């Protein structure tokens, strides 16, 4: 068997290990180590990888952003800002038909601006918004579908842990990726609100409007969320203005949200310890997946699979847009069985060389930014598609009286909106790159 064939066979073996519930980090590590042994017929290369790869991977300064953003999300959850965001959005949008659900989307977008995790956004906003949606008579599918979809904004609106990982894998500027994600993130929130507006008209009785609030109350509610605005400006504005590096901005954001949580009374010594332990557990899980992906991708590089695949695609003469369509379709399929981080770590080192070898009429850096945002959006879809849509299960555990099948049905319109948004951003790259051109 040739090295290339060994590389190809590694994928079904990896999927089998995942399906039998072996943690994906360990599965990738095992396949990478086993594949390297088969290629060289000796354990020396694997042992050398273990020695150098661990240090080479985790000595990357940019990876320190991950635990800082996770800690920022933990403090943001304890600070009570989620409730203030929802009330502020409800005061401005609640009088519209389906307005409470739209308010949940707006609050998710606001919370995503200070939390780089989709699951944390879905869980936190679910606790705040789900009781309100049920109290105002919103149907089960719309309520749970809205919150599951809204949670995906946590990884699209900067800061985003997934974007940081993508930037490290493709050696791109983290700050520029955050800038590129801003307009698509706003479009996502607007698109979800349009879906809700259409849904409540197509399905009568699924959601009604509230009495409009006076403008004095609206501005009062808006002023109450000043900590979110201040932290967002400090983190994202500090990065864009060059005051902070992304890592420094993450530290400032974590300290700021911790201070707000302390002042609001949501933080005590025990909760600080729990937040740090939870952050450490999540970081350990992420770093294990990063290490496993590093070993697996090193093995693939030895087999020359990514380079051979890129060369094969070029020789076939496929249209770049056809190849992009196929790659995005594969992401949609992978999203049904894999979590977002694993999918990015596993596929980007393979797909990125293939895509960069094609001519999309833009520079290498511009293409990397544009492709990263499109990949991130498609990865989002995996969070709300069965059978392994993590956001669906997070929300459904809070609404046990609603069958999971109804939650699946409720997210279907939002998945369609995501696909339409991907098509628009693919056809018009300038939408994604406009702010990058303006700022840089």
Coordinates of C-alpha atoms in Angstrom, one line a residue:
X1 CA 0.0 0.0 0.0
X2 CA 1.4 3.4 -1.0
X3 CA 1.7 6.3 1.5
X4 CA -1.1 8.1 -0.3
X5 CA -3.4 5.1 0.1
X6 CA -2.5 4.9 3.8
X7 CA -3.5 8.6 4.1
X8 CA -6.9 8.0 2.4
X9 CA -7.7 5.0 4.5
X10 CA -7.0 7.0 7.7
X11 CA -10.3 8.9 7.3
X12 CA -12.7 5.9 7.5
X13 CA -10.6 4.6 10.4
X14 CA -10.9 7.9 12.2
X15 CA -14.7 8.1 11.6
X16 CA -15.1 4.6 13.0
X17 CA -13.2 5.6 16.2
X18 CA -15.4 8.7 16.5
X19 CA -18.6 6.7 16.0
X20 CA -17.6 4.2 18.8
X21 CA -17.4 7.3 21.0
X22 CA -13.6 7.6 21.4
X23 CA -12.9 11.3 22.2
X24 CA -12.0 12.9 18.9
X25 CA -8.7 14.3 20.2
X26 CA -7.5 10.8 21.2
X27 CA -8.9 9.3 18.0
X28 CA -6.9 11.8 15.8
X29 CA -3.8 11.2 18.0
X30 CA -4.1 7.4 17.7
X31 CA -4.7 7.5 13.9
X32 CA -1.8 10.0 13.4
X33 CA 0.6 7.9 15.5
X34 CA -0.5 4.6 14.0
X35 CA -0.3 6.0 10.5
X36 CA 3.2 7.4 11.0
X37 CA 4.3 4.0 12.3
X38 CA 2.9 2.3 9.2
X39 CA 4.6 4.8 6.9
X40 CA 8.0 4.5 8.5
X41 CA 7.8 1.0 10.1
X42 CA 9.3 2.4 13.3
X43 CA 8.2 4.2 16.4
X44 CA 11.1 6.6 16.3
X45 CA 9.3 9.1 14.1
X46 CA 6.2 9.0 16.4
X47 CA 8.3 9.5 19.5
X48 CA 10.1 12.4 17.9
X49 CA 6.7 13.9 17.0
X50 CA 5.5 13.6 20.6
X51 CA 8.7 15.4 21.8
X52 CA 8.7 18.3 19.4
X53 CA 5.0 18.6 18.4
X54 CA 3.8 19.3 21.9
X55 CA 6.3 22.0 22.6
X56 CA 6.0 23.5 19.1
X57 CA 2.2 23.6 19.3
X58 CA 1.7 24.9 22.8
X59 CA 4.5 27.4 22.8
X60 CA 2.4 29.4 20.3
X61 CA 1.7 32.7 22.1
X62 CA -1.6 33.2 20.3
X63 CA -3.1 30.0 21.9
X64 CA -3.2 31.8 25.2
X65 CA -6.2 33.8 23.8
X66 CA -8.4 30.6 24.1
X67 CA -8.5 30.3 27.9
X68 CA -8.8 34.0 28.3
X69 CA -11.8 34.2 26.1
X70 CA -13.3 31.2 27.8
X71 CA -12.8 32.8 31.2
X72 CA -14.4 36.0 29.8
X73 CA -17.4 34.0 28.8
X74 CA -17.6 32.4 32.3
X75 CA -17.5 35.8 34.0
X76 CA -20.0 37.3 31.5
X77 CA -22.5 34.5 32.4
X78 CA -22.2 35.3 36.1
X79 CA -22.4 39.1 35.7
X80 CA -26.1 39.2 34.9
X81 CA -25.4 41.1 31.6
X82 CA -27.4 38.5 29.7
X83 CA -30.6 39.5 31.4
X84 CA -29.9 43.2 30.8
X85 CA -29.2 42.6 27.1
X86 CA -32.5 40.7 26.7
X87 CA -34.5 43.4 28.4
X88 CA -32.9 46.1 26.3
X89 CA -33.6 44.2 23.1
X90 CA -37.1 43.4 24.2
X91 CA -37.9 47.1 25.0
X92 CA -37.0 48.0 21.4
X93 CA -38.2 45.0 19.5
X94 CA -41.0 43.4 21.7
X95 CA -43.8 45.4 20.1
X96 CA -43.1 43.8 16.7
X97 CA -44.9 40.5 15.7
X98 CA -42.5 37.8 16.9
X99 CA -40.6 40.6 18.8
X100 CA -39.7 38.6 21.9
X101 CA -38.0 36.0 19.7
X102 CA -36.2 38.8 17.8
X103 CA -35.1 40.2 21.2
X104 CA -33.6 36.8 22.0
X105 CA -31.6 37.0 18.8
X106 CA -30.5 40.6 19.5
X107 CA -29.4 39.6 23.0
X108 CA -27.5 36.6 21.7
X109 CA -25.6 38.9 19.3
X110 CA -24.8 41.3 22.1
X111 CA -23.7 38.4 24.4
X112 CA -21.6 36.9 21.5
X113 CA -19.7 40.2 21.4
X114 CA -18.3 39.4 24.9
X115 CA -18.3 35.6 24.7
X116 CA -16.5 33.6 22.1
X117 CA -18.4 30.4 22.6
X118 CA -21.5 29.2 20.9
X119 CA -22.5 26.7 23.6
X120 CA -22.0 29.3 26.4
X121 CA -24.1 31.9 24.5
X122 CA -26.9 29.3 23.9
X123 CA -26.9 28.1 27.5
X124 CA -26.8 31.5 29.1
X125 CA -29.4 33.2 26.9
X126 CA -31.6 30.1 27.0
X127 CA -31.8 30.5 30.8
X128 CA -32.9 34.1 30.4
X129 CA -35.0 34.1 27.3
X130 CA -36.7 30.7 27.3
X131 CA -39.0 31.4 30.3
X132 CA -40.0 34.7 28.7
X133 CA -40.8 33.2 25.4
X134 CA -42.9 30.5 27.0
X135 CA -44.7 33.1 29.2
X136 CA -45.7 35.1 26.2
X137 CA -47.1 32.0 24.4
X138 CA -44.4 31.4 21.8
X139 CA -44.6 27.9 20.3
X140 CA -42.1 25.3 21.4
X141 CA -40.4 24.9 17.9
X142 CA -40.0 28.7 17.5
X143 CA -38.7 29.3 21.1
X144 CA -36.2 26.5 21.1
X145 CA -35.2 27.0 17.4
X146 CA -34.6 30.7 18.0
X147 CA -32.3 30.2 20.9
X148 CA -30.4 27.3 19.3
X149 CA -29.8 29.4 16.2
X150 CA -29.1 32.6 18.2
X151 CA -26.4 30.7 20.1
X152 CA -24.4 30.3 16.9
X153 CA -23.8 34.0 16.9
X154 CA -21.4 33.4 19.8
X155 CA -18.7 32.1 17.4
X156 CA -19.3 34.5 14.5
X157 CA -19.5 37.9 16.2
X158 CA -16.0 38.7 17.4
X159 CA -14.3 37.7 19.6
X160 CA -14.4 34.0 18.5
X161 CA -12.4 31.0 19.7
X162 CA -12.9 29.2 16.4
X163 CA -11.6 32.1 14.4
X164 CA -8.5 32.2 16.6
X165 CA -7.9 28.5 15.9
X166 CA -8.4 29.1 12.2
X167 CA -6.0 32.0 12.2
X168 CA -3.3 29.9 13.8
X169 CA -3.9 27.0 11.4
X170 CA -3.7 29.2 8.3
X171 CA -1.1 31.7 9.7
X172 CA -3.5 34.7 9.3
X173 CA -3.9 37.9 11.3
X174 CA -6.4 37.4 14.1
X175 CA -7.4 41.0 14.2
X176 CA -8.2 41.1 10.5
X177 CA -10.3 37.9 10.8
X178 CA -12.3 39.6 13.6
X179 CA -12.8 42.6 11.4
X180 CA -13.9 40.4 8.5
X181 CA -16.4 38.6 10.7
X182 CA -18.2 41.7 11.9
X183 CA -20.5 42.4 8.9
X184 CA -21.4 38.7 8.3
X185 CA -22.2 38.5 12.0
X186 CA -24.6 41.5 11.8
X187 CA -26.1 40.0 8.7
X188 CA -26.7 36.7 10.5
X189 CA -28.6 38.5 13.3
X190 CA -30.7 40.4 10.8
X191 CA -31.3 37.3 8.8
X192 CA -32.5 35.4 11.8
X193 CA -34.9 38.2 12.7
X194 CA -36.3 38.1 9.2
X195 CA -36.9 34.4 9.6
X196 CA -38.8 35.0 12.8
X197 CA -40.9 37.7 11.1
X198 CA -41.8 35.3 8.3
X199 CA -42.4 32.3 10.6
X200 CA -44.9 34.1 12.9
X201 CA -46.9 35.1 9.8
X202 CA -46.8 31.7 8.1
X203 CA -47.6 29.8 11.3
X204 CA -50.4 31.8 13.1
X205 CA -50.3 31.7 16.9
X206 CA -46.6 30.9 17.1
X207 CA -45.7 34.3 18.5
X208 CA -47.5 37.6 19.2
X209 CA -46.4 41.2 19.8
X210 CA -46.2 43.0 23.2
X211 CA -47.4 46.5 24.1
X212 CA -44.9 49.1 22.9
X213 CA -42.8 50.7 25.7
X214 CA -42.3 54.4 26.0
X215 CA -39.0 55.7 24.7
X216 CA -37.9 56.7 28.2
X217 CA -38.0 53.1 29.2
X218 CA -36.3 52.0 26.1
X219 CA -33.3 54.3 26.6
X220 CA -33.2 53.4 30.3
X221 CA -32.9 49.7 29.3
X222 CA -30.3 50.6 26.7
X223 CA -28.2 52.5 29.2
X224 CA -28.3 49.6 31.6
X225 CA -26.2 47.5 29.3
X226 CA -23.3 50.0 29.2
X227 CA -20.9 47.4 30.6
X228 CA -21.3 45.2 27.5
X229 CA -20.7 48.1 25.2
X230 CA -17.7 49.2 27.2
X231 CA -16.1 45.8 27.3
X232 CA -16.8 45.2 23.6
X233 CA -15.2 48.6 22.7
X234 CA -12.2 47.9 25.0
X235 CA -11.6 44.4 23.5
X236 CA -12.5 44.8 19.8
X237 CA -11.8 48.6 19.6
X238 CA -8.4 48.1 21.4
X239 CA -7.4 45.4 18.8
X240 CA -8.5 47.5 15.8
X241 CA -6.8 50.7 17.1
X242 CA -3.6 48.9 17.8
X243 CA -3.7 49.6 21.5
X244 CA -3.8 45.9 22.4
X245 CA -2.7 42.8 20.7
X246 CA -5.5 40.2 20.5
X247 CA -4.0 38.3 23.5
X248 CA -3.8 41.5 25.6
X249 CA -7.3 42.4 24.6
X250 CA -8.6 39.0 25.7
X251 CA -6.9 39.6 29.1
X252 CA -8.5 43.0 29.4
X253 CA -11.9 41.5 28.5
X254 CA -11.6 38.8 31.1
X255 CA -10.6 41.3 33.7
X256 CA -13.4 43.7 32.7
X257 CA -16.2 41.1 32.8
X258 CA -14.8 39.7 36.1
X259 CA -15.0 43.2 37.6
X260 CA -18.6 43.7 36.3
X261 CA -19.6 40.4 37.7
X262 CA -18.0 41.3 41.1
X263 CA -19.7 44.7 41.2
X264 CA -23.1 43.2 40.2
X265 CA -22.8 40.7 43.1
X266 CA -22.7 37.7 40.8
X267 CA -19.1 36.8 41.8
X268 CA -17.7 35.4 45.0
X269 CA -14.5 33.4 45.8
X270 CA -16.2 30.1 45.2
X271 CA -17.5 31.2 41.8
X272 CA -14.1 32.5 40.8
X273 CA -12.6 29.1 41.6
X274 CA -15.4 27.3 39.7
X275 CA -15.0 29.6 36.7
X276 CA -11.2 29.0 36.6
X277 CA -11.7 25.2 37.0
X278 CA -14.4 25.2 34.2
X279 CA -12.1 27.3 32.0
X280 CA -9.2 24.9 32.7
X281 CA -11.3 21.8 31.8
X282 CA -12.6 23.4 28.6
X283 CA -9.1 24.6 27.7
X284 CA -7.7 21.1 28.3
X285 CA -10.3 19.5 26.1
X286 CA -9.6 22.0 23.3
X287 CA -5.8 21.7 23.6
X288 CA -6.1 17.9 23.5
X289 CA -8.0 18.2 20.2
X290 CA -5.5 20.7 18.9
X291 CA -2.6 18.2 19.8
X292 CA -4.5 15.3 18.2
X293 CA -5.2 17.3 15.1
X294 CA -1.5 18.3 15.0
X295 CA -0.4 14.7 15.0
X296 CA -3.0 13.6 12.5
X297 CA -2.1 16.5 10.1
X298 CA 1.6 15.8 10.5
X299 CA 0.9 12.2 9.4
X300 CA -1.1 13.4 6.4
X301 CA 1.8 15.7 5.4
X302 CA 4.1 12.7 5.4
X303 CA 1.7 10.9 3.1
X304 CA 1.6 14.0 0.8
X305 CA -2.2 13.7 0.7
X306 CA -3.0 17.5 0.9
X307 CA -0.4 18.4 -1.8
X308 CA -1.5 15.5 -4.0
X309 CA -5.2 16.4 -3.6
X310 CA -4.4 20.0 -4.5
X311 CA -2.5 18.9 -7.6
X312 CA -5.3 16.5 -8.6
X313 CA -7.9 19.2 -8.4
X314 CA -5.8 21.5 -10.6
X315 CA -5.3 18.8 -13.2
X316 CA -9.0 18.1 -13.5
X317 CA -9.6 21.7 -14.5
X318 CA -12.6 22.1 -12.2
X319 CA -14.1 25.6 -11.8
X320 CA -12.9 27.2 -8.5
X321 CA -16.5 27.8 -7.6
X322 CA -17.5 24.2 -8.2
X323 CA -14.7 23.1 -5.8
X324 CA -15.8 25.7 -3.3
X325 CA -19.4 24.3 -3.5
X326 CA -18.1 20.7 -3.0
X327 CA -16.0 21.8 0.0
X328 CA -18.9 23.6 1.7
X329 CA -21.2 20.6 1.0
X330 CA -18.7 18.4 2.8
X331 CA -18.7 20.8 5.7
X332 CA -22.5 20.6 5.9
X333 CA -22.2 16.8 6.0
X334 CA -19.4 16.7 8.6
X335 CA -21.4 19.1 10.7
X336 CA -24.1 16.5 11.2
X337 CA -21.6 14.2 13.0
X338 CA -18.8 16.3 14.3
X339 CA -18.4 19.3 16.6
X340 CA -17.3 22.7 15.2
X341 CA -13.7 22.8 16.6
X342 CA -12.9 19.2 15.6
X343 CA -14.2 19.9 12.1
X344 CA -12.0 23.0 11.7
X345 CA -8.9 21.4 13.1
X346 CA -9.4 18.3 10.9
X347 CA -10.4 19.8 7.6
X348 CA -8.7 23.2 7.3
X349 CA -5.2 21.8 6.9
X350 CA -6.5 19.6 4.0
X351 CA -8.9 21.9 2.3
X352 CA -7.0 25.2 2.7
X353 CA -4.0 24.1 0.4
X354 CA -6.5 22.9 -2.2
X355 CA -8.5 26.2 -2.2
X356 CA -5.4 28.4 -2.2
X357 CA -4.2 26.7 -5.3
X358 CA -7.3 27.9 -7.2
X359 CA -7.8 31.3 -8.7
X360 CA -10.7 33.2 -7.1
X361 CA -9.5 36.6 -8.3
X362 CA -8.2 37.9 -5.0
X363 CA -4.9 38.0 -3.1
X364 CA -3.8 35.1 -0.8
X365 CA -4.6 37.0 2.4
X366 CA -7.9 38.3 1.2
X367 CA -8.9 34.8 0.1
X368 CA -7.8 33.3 3.5
X369 CA -10.0 35.9 5.3
X370 CA -13.0 35.4 3.1
X371 CA -12.8 31.6 3.1
X372 CA -12.4 31.5 6.9
X373 CA -15.6 33.5 7.4
X374 CA -17.5 31.2 5.0
X375 CA -16.2 28.1 6.7
X376 CA -17.1 29.5 10.1
X377 CA -20.7 30.1 8.9
X378 CA -21.0 26.6 7.5
X379 CA -19.6 25.3 10.8
X380 CA -22.3 27.3 12.6
X381 CA -24.9 25.3 10.7
X382 CA -23.5 22.1 12.1
X383 CA -24.3 23.4 15.6
X384 CA -28.0 23.4 14.8
X385 CA -28.4 20.3 12.5
X386 CA -29.1 16.8 13.8
X387 CA -28.0 14.4 14.9
X388 CA -25.0 16.1 16.7
X389 CA -26.1 19.7 16.8
X390 CA -24.8 20.7 20.2
X391 CA -26.9 23.8 20.5
X392 CA -30.0 21.8 20.0
X393 CA -29.3 19.6 22.9
X394 CA -28.2 22.4 25.2
X395 CA -31.5 24.2 24.6
X396 CA -33.6 21.1 24.7
X397 CA -32.3 20.2 28.2
X398 CA -33.8 23.5 29.4
X399 CA -37.1 22.7 27.7
X400 CA -37.7 19.1 28.5
X401 CA -41.4 19.3 27.8
X402 CA -40.6 20.0 24.1
X403 CA -39.7 16.9 22.0
X404 CA -36.3 17.2 20.3
X405 CA -38.0 16.6 17.0
X406 CA -39.9 19.9 17.4
X407 CA -36.6 21.7 18.2
X408 CA -35.1 20.2 15.0
X409 CA -38.2 21.5 13.1
X410 CA -37.9 24.9 14.6
X411 CA -34.3 25.3 13.5
X412 CA -34.9 24.3 9.9
X413 CA -35.8 27.9 8.7
X414 CA -32.7 29.3 10.4
X415 CA -30.5 26.6 8.6
X416 CA -32.1 27.8 5.3
X417 CA -31.2 31.4 6.2
X418 CA -27.6 30.4 6.9
X419 CA -27.4 28.6 3.5
X420 CA -28.7 31.7 1.8
X421 CA -26.2 33.9 3.6
X422 CA -23.3 31.6 2.6
X423 CA -24.4 31.9 -1.0
X424 CA -24.6 35.7 -0.8
X425 CA -21.2 36.0 0.9
X426 CA -19.7 33.5 -1.6
X427 CA -21.0 35.5 -4.6
X428 CA -20.0 38.9 -3.2
X429 CA -16.7 38.6 -1.3
X430 CA -16.6 42.4 -0.9
X431 CA -19.2 42.2 1.8
X432 CA -16.8 40.2 4.0
X433 CA -13.7 42.2 3.0
X434 CA -15.2 45.7 3.0
X435 CA -14.3 46.6 6.6
X436 CA -10.8 45.0 6.2
X437 CA -10.1 47.3 3.3
X438 CA -11.5 50.3 5.1
X439 CA -9.5 49.7 8.3
X440 CA -6.3 48.2 6.9

